[in-house]
JSON list of C-alpha atoms in Angstrom, two decimals:
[
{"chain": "A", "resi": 20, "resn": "UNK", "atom": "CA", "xyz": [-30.92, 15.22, -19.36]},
{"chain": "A", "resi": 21, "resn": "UNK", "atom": "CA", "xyz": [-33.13, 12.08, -19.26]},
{"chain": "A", "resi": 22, "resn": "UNK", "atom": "CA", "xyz": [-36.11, 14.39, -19.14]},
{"chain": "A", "resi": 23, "resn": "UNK", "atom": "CA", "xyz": [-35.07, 16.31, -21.62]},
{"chain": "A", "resi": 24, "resn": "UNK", "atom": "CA", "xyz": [-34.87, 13.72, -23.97]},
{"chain": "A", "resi": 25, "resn": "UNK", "atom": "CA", "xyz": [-38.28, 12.11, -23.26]},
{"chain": "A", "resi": 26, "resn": "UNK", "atom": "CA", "xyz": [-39.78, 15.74, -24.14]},
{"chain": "A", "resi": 27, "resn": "UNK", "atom": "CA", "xyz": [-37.96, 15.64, -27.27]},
{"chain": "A", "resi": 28, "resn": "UNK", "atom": "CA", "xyz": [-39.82, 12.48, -28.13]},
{"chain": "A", "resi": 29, "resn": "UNK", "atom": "CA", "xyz": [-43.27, 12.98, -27.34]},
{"chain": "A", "resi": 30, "resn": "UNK", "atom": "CA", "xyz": [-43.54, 14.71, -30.26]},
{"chain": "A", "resi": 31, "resn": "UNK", "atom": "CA", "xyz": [-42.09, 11.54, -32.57]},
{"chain": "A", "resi": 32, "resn": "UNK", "atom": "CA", "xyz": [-44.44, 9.37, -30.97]},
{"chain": "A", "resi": 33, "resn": "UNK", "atom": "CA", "xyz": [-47.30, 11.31, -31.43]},
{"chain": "A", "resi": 34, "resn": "UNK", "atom": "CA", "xyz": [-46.95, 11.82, -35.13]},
{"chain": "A", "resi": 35, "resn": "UNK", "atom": "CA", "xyz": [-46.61, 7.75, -35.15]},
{"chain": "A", "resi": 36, "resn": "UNK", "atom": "CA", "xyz": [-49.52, 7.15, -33.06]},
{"chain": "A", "resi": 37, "resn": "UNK", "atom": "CA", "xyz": [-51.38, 9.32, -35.49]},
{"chain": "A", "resi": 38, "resn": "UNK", "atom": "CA", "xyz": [-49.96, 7.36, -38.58]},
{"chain": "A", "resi": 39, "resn": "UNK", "atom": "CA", "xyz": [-51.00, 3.93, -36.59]},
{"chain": "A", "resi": 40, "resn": "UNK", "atom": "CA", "xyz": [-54.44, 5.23, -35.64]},
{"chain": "A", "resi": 41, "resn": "UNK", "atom": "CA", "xyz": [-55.30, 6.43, -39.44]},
{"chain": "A", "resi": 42, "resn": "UNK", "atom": "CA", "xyz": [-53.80, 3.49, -40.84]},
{"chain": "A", "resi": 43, "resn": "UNK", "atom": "CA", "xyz": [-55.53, 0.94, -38.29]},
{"chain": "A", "resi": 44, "resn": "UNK", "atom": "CA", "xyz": [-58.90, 3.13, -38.90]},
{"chain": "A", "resi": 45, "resn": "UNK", "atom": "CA", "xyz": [-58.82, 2.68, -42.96]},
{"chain": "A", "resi": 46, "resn": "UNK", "atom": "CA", "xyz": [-58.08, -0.97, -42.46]},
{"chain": "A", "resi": 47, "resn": "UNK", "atom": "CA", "xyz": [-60.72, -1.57, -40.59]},
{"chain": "A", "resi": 48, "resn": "UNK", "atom": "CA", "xyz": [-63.42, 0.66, -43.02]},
{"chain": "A", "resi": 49, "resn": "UNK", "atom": "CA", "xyz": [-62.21, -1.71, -45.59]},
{"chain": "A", "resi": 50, "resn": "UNK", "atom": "CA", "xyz": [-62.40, -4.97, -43.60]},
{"chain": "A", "resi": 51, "resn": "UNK", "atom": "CA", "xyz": [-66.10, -3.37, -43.09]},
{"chain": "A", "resi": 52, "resn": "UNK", "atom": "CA", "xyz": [-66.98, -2.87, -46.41]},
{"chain": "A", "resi": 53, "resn": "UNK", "atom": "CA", "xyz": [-65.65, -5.29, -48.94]},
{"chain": "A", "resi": 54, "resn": "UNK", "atom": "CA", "xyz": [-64.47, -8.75, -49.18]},
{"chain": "A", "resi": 55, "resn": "UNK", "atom": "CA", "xyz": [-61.60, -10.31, -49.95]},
{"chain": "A", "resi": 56, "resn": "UNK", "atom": "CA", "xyz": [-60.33, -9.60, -53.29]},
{"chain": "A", "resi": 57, "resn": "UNK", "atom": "CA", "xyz": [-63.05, -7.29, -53.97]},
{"chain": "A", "resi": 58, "resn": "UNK", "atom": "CA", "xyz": [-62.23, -4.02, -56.34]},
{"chain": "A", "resi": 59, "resn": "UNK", "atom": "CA", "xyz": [-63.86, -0.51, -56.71]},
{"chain": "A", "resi": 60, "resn": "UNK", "atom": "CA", "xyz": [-62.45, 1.84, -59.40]},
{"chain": "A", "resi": 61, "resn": "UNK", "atom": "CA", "xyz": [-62.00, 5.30, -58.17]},
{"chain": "A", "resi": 62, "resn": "UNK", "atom": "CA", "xyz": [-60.39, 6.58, -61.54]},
{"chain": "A", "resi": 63, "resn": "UNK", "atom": "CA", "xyz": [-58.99, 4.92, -64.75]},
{"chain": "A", "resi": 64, "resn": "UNK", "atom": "CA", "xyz": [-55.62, 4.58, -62.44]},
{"chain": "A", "resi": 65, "resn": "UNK", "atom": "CA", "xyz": [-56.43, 3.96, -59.21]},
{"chain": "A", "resi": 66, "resn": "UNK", "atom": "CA", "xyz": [-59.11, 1.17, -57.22]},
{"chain": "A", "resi": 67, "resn": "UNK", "atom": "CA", "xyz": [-59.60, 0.70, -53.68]},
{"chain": "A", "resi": 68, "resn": "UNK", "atom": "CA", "xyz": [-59.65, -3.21, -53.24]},
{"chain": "A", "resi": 69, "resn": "UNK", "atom": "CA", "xyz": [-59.37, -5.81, -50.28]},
{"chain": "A", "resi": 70, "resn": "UNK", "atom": "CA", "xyz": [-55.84, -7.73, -50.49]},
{"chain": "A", "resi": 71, "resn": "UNK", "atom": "CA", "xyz": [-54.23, -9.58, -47.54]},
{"chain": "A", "resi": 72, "resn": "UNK", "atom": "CA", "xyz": [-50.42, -10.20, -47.38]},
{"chain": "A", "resi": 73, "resn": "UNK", "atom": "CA", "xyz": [-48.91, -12.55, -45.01]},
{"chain": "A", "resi": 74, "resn": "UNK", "atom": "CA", "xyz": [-45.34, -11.61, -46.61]},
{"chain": "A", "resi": 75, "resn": "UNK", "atom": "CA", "xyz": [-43.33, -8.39, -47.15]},
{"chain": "A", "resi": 76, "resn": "UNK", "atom": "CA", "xyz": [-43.13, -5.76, -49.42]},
{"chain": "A", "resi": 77, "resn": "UNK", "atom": "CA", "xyz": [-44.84, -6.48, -52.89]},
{"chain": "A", "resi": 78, "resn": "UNK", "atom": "CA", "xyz": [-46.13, -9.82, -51.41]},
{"chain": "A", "resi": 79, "resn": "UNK", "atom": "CA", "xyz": [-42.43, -11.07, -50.96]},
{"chain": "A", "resi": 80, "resn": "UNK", "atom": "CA", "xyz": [-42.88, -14.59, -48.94]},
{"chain": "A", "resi": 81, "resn": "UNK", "atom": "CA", "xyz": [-46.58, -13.97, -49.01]},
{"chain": "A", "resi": 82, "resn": "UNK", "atom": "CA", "xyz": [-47.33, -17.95, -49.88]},
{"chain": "A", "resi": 83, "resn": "UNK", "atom": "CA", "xyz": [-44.21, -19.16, -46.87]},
{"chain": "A", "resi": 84, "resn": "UNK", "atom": "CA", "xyz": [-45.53, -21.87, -44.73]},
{"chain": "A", "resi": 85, "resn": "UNK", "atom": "CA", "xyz": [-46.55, -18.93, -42.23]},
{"chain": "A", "resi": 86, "resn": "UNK", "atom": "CA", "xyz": [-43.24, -18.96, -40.38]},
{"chain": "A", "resi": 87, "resn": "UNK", "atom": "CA", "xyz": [-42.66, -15.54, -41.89]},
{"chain": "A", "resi": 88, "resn": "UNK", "atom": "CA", "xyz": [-45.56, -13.89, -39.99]},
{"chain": "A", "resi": 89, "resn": "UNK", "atom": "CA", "xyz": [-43.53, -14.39, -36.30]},
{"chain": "A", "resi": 90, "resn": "UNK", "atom": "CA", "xyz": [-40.49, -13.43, -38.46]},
{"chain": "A", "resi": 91, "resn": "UNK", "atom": "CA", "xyz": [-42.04, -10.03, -39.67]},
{"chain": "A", "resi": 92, "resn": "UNK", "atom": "CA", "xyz": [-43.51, -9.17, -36.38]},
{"chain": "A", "resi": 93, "resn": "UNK", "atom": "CA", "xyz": [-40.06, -9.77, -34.71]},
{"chain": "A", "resi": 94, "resn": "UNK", "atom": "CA", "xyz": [-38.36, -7.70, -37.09]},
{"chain": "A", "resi": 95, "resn": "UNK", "atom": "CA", "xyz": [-40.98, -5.17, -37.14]},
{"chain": "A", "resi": 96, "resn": "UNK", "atom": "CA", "xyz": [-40.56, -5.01, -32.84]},
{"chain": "A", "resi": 97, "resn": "UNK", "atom": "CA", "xyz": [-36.84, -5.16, -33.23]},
{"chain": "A", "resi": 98, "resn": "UNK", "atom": "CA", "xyz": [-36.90, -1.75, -35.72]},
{"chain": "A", "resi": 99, "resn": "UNK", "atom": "CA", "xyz": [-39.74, -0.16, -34.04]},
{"chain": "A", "resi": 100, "resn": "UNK", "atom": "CA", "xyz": [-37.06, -0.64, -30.59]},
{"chain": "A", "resi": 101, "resn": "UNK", "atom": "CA", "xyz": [-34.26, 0.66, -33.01]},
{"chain": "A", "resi": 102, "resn": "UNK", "atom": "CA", "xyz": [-36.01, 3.60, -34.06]},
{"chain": "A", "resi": 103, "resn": "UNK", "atom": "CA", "xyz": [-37.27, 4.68, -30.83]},
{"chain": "A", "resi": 104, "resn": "UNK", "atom": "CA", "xyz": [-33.19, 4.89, -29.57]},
{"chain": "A", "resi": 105, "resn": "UNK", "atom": "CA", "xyz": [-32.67, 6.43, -32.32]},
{"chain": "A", "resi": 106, "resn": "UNK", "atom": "CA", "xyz": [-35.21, 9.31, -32.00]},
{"chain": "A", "resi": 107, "resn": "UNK", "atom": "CA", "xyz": [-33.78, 9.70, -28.29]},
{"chain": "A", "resi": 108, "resn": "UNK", "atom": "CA", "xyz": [-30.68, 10.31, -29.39]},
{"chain": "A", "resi": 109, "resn": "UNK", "atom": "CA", "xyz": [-31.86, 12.77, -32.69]},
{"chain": "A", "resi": 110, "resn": "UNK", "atom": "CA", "xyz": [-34.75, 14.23, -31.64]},
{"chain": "A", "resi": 111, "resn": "UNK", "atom": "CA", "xyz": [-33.51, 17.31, -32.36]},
{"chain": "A", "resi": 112, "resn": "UNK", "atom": "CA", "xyz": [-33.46, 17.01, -36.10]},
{"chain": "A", "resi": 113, "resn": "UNK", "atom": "CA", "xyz": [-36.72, 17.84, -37.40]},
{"chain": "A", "resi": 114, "resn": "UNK", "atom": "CA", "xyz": [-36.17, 16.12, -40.55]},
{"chain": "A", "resi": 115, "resn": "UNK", "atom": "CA", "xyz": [-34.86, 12.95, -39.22]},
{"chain": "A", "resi": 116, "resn": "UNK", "atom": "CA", "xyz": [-37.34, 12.95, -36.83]},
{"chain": "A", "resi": 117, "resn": "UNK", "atom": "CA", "xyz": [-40.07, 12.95, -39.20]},
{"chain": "A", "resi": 118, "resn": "UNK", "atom": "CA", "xyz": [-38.81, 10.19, -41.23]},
{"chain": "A", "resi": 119, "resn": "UNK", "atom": "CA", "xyz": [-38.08, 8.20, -38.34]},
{"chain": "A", "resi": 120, "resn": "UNK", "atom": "CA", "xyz": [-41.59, 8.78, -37.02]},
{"chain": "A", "resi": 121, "resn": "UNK", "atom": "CA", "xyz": [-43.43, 8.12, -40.12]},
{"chain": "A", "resi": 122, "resn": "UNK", "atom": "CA", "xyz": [-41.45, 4.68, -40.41]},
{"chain": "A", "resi": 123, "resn": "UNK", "atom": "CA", "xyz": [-42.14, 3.95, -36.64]},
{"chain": "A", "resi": 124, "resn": "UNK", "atom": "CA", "xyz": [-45.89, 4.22, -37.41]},
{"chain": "A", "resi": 125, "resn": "UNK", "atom": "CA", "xyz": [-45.73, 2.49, -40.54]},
{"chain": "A", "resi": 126, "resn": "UNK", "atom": "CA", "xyz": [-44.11, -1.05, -39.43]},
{"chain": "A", "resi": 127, "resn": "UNK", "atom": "CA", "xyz": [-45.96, -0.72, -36.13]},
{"chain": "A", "resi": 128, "resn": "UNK", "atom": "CA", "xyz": [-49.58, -0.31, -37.88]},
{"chain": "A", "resi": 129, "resn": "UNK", "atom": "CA", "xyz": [-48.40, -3.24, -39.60]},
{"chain": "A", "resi": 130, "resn": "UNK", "atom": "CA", "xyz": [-47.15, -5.47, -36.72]},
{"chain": "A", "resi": 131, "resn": "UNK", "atom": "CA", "xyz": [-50.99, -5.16, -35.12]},
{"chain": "A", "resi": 132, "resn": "UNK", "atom": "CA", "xyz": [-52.38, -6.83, -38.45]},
{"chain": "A", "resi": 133, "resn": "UNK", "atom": "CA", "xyz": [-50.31, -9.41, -38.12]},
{"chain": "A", "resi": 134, "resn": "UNK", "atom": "CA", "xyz": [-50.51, -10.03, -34.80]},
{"chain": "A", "resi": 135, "resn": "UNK", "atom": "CA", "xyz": [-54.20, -9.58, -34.65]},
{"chain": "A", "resi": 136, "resn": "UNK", "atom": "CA", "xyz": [-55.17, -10.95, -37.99]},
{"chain": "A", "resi": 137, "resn": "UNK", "atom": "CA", "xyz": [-52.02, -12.96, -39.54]},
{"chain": "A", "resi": 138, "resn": "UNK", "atom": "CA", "xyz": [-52.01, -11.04, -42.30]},
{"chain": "A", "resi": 139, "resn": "UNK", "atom": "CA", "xyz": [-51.58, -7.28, -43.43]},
{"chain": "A", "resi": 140, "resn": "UNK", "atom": "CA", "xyz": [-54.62, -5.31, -45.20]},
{"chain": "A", "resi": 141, "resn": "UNK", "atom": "CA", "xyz": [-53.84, -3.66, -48.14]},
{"chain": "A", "resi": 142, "resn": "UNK", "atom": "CA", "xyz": [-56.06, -1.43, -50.28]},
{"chain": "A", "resi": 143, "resn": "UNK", "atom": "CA", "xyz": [-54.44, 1.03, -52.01]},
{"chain": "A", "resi": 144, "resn": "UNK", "atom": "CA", "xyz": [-54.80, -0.42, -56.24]},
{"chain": "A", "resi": 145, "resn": "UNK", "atom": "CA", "xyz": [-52.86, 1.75, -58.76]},
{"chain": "A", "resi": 146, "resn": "UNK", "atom": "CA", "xyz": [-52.31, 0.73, -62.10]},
{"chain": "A", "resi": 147, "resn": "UNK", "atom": "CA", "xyz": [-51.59, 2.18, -65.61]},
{"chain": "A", "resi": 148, "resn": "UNK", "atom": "CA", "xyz": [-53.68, 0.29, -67.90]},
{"chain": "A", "resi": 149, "resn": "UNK", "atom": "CA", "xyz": [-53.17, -3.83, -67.65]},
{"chain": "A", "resi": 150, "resn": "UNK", "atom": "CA", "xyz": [-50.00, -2.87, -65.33]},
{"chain": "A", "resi": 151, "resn": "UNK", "atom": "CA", "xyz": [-50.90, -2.92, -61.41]},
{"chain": "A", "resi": 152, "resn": "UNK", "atom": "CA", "xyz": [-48.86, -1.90, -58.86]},
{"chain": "A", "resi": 153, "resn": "UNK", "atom": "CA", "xyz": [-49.14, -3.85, -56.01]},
{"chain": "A", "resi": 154, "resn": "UNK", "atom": "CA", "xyz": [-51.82, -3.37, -53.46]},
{"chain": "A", "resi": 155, "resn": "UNK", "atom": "CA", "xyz": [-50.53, -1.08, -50.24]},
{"chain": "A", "resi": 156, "resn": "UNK", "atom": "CA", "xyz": [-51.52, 0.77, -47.18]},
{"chain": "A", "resi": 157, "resn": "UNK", "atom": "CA", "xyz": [-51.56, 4.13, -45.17]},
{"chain": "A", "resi": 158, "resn": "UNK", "atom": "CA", "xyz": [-48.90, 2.28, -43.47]},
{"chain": "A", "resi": 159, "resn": "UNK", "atom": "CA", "xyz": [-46.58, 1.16, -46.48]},
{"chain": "A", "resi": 160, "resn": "UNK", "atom": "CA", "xyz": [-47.14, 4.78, -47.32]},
{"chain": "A", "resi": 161, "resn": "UNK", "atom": "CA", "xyz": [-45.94, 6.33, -44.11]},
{"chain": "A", "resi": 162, "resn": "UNK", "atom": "CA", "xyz": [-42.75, 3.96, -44.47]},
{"chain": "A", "resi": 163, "resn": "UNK", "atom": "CA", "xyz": [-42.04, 4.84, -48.00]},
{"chain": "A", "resi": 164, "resn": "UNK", "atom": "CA", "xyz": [-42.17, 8.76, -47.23]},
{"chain": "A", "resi": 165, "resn": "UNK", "atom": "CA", "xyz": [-40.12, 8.19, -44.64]},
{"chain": "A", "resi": 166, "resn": "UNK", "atom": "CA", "xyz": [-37.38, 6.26, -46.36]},
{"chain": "A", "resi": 167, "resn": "UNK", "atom": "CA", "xyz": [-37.73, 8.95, -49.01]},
{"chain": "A", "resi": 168, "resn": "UNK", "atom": "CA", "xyz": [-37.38, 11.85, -46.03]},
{"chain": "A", "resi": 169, "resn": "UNK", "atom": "CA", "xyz": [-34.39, 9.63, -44.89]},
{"chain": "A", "resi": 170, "resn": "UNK", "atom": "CA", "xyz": [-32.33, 9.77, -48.13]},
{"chain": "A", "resi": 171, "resn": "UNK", "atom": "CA", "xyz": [-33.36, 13.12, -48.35]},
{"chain": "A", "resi": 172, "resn": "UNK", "atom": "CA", "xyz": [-32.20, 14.21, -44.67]},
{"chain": "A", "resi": 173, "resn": "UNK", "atom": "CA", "xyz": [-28.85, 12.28, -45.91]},
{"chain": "A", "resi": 174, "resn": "UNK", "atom": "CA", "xyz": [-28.49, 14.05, -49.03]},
{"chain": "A", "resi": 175, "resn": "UNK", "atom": "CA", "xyz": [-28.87, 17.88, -47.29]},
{"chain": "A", "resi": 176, "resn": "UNK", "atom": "CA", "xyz": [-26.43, 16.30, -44.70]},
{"chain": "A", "resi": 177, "resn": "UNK", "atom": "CA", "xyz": [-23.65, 15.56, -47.38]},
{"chain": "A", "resi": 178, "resn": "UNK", "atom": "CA", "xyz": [-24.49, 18.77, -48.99]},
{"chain": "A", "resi": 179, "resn": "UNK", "atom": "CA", "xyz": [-23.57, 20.64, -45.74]},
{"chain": "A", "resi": 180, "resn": "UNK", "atom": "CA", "xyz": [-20.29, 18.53, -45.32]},
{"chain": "A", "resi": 181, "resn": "UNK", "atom": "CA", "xyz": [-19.19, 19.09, -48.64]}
]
């Protein structure tokens, strides 16, 4: 049974190793090649650009006293444990699995640049004219497709119940 359910998570961990790897890969091109707060349009929406964030999502806590860097890599480490007990148990559902993989990858590409760096890379720039989204990663990516494959894996679920 144990065995059984490592086998069924190889596969999980693979696809977040691969998420990790490309998103610790594009960091460092960009790291490489541009400095800090440096901007390259791509197209009239999109730039690739060098931004740091020591906070959350959209920069939340990004100018804390720098308590919030031990605080994110906890919490990444506690979800990254959370999710792995989780794919144990579900490894069976493909699209659960995905999501929880992509999301895996995600916060754990992000726990290494904080841990290594203090900070998270970002250099993904979209905007719509004088509008900017803000600046992301492969890895905010990865999490956001999987919270979207989540709520969608939840919506086929009720669908099936109902």
């Amino acid at each position: 049974m144990a065995a059984r359910r490592t086998a069924a998570l190889a596969p999980w961990l693979a696809i977040a190793l691969a998420v990790i790897v490309l998103d610790q890969l594009t960091k460092a091109v960009i790291v490489l090649m541009l400095r800090l707060g440096d901007a390259h349009a791509v197209t009239p929406f999109f730039d690739i650009v060098r931004a740091h964030n020591r906070g959350a999502a959209f920069s939340f806590l990004n100018e804390a006293s720098g308590w919030q860097r031990w605080f994110f890599i906890g919490l990444g480490l506690a979800a990254a444990s959370f999710i792995v007990w989780l794919l144990k148990r579900h490894g069976g559902q493909r699209l659960f699995g995905w999501a929880l993989a992509l999301i895996l990858g995600g916060a754990l590409g992000n726990v290494i640049d904080r841990v290594f760096h203090g900070h998270v890379v970002d250099f993904i720039q979209v905007h719509w004219k004088t509008h900017y989204f803000p600046s992301f990663n492969i890895a905010d990516s990865a999490i956001s497709i999987g919270a979207a494959l989540l709520i969608l894996d939840e919506l086929r679920r009720v669908r099936r119940a109902g």
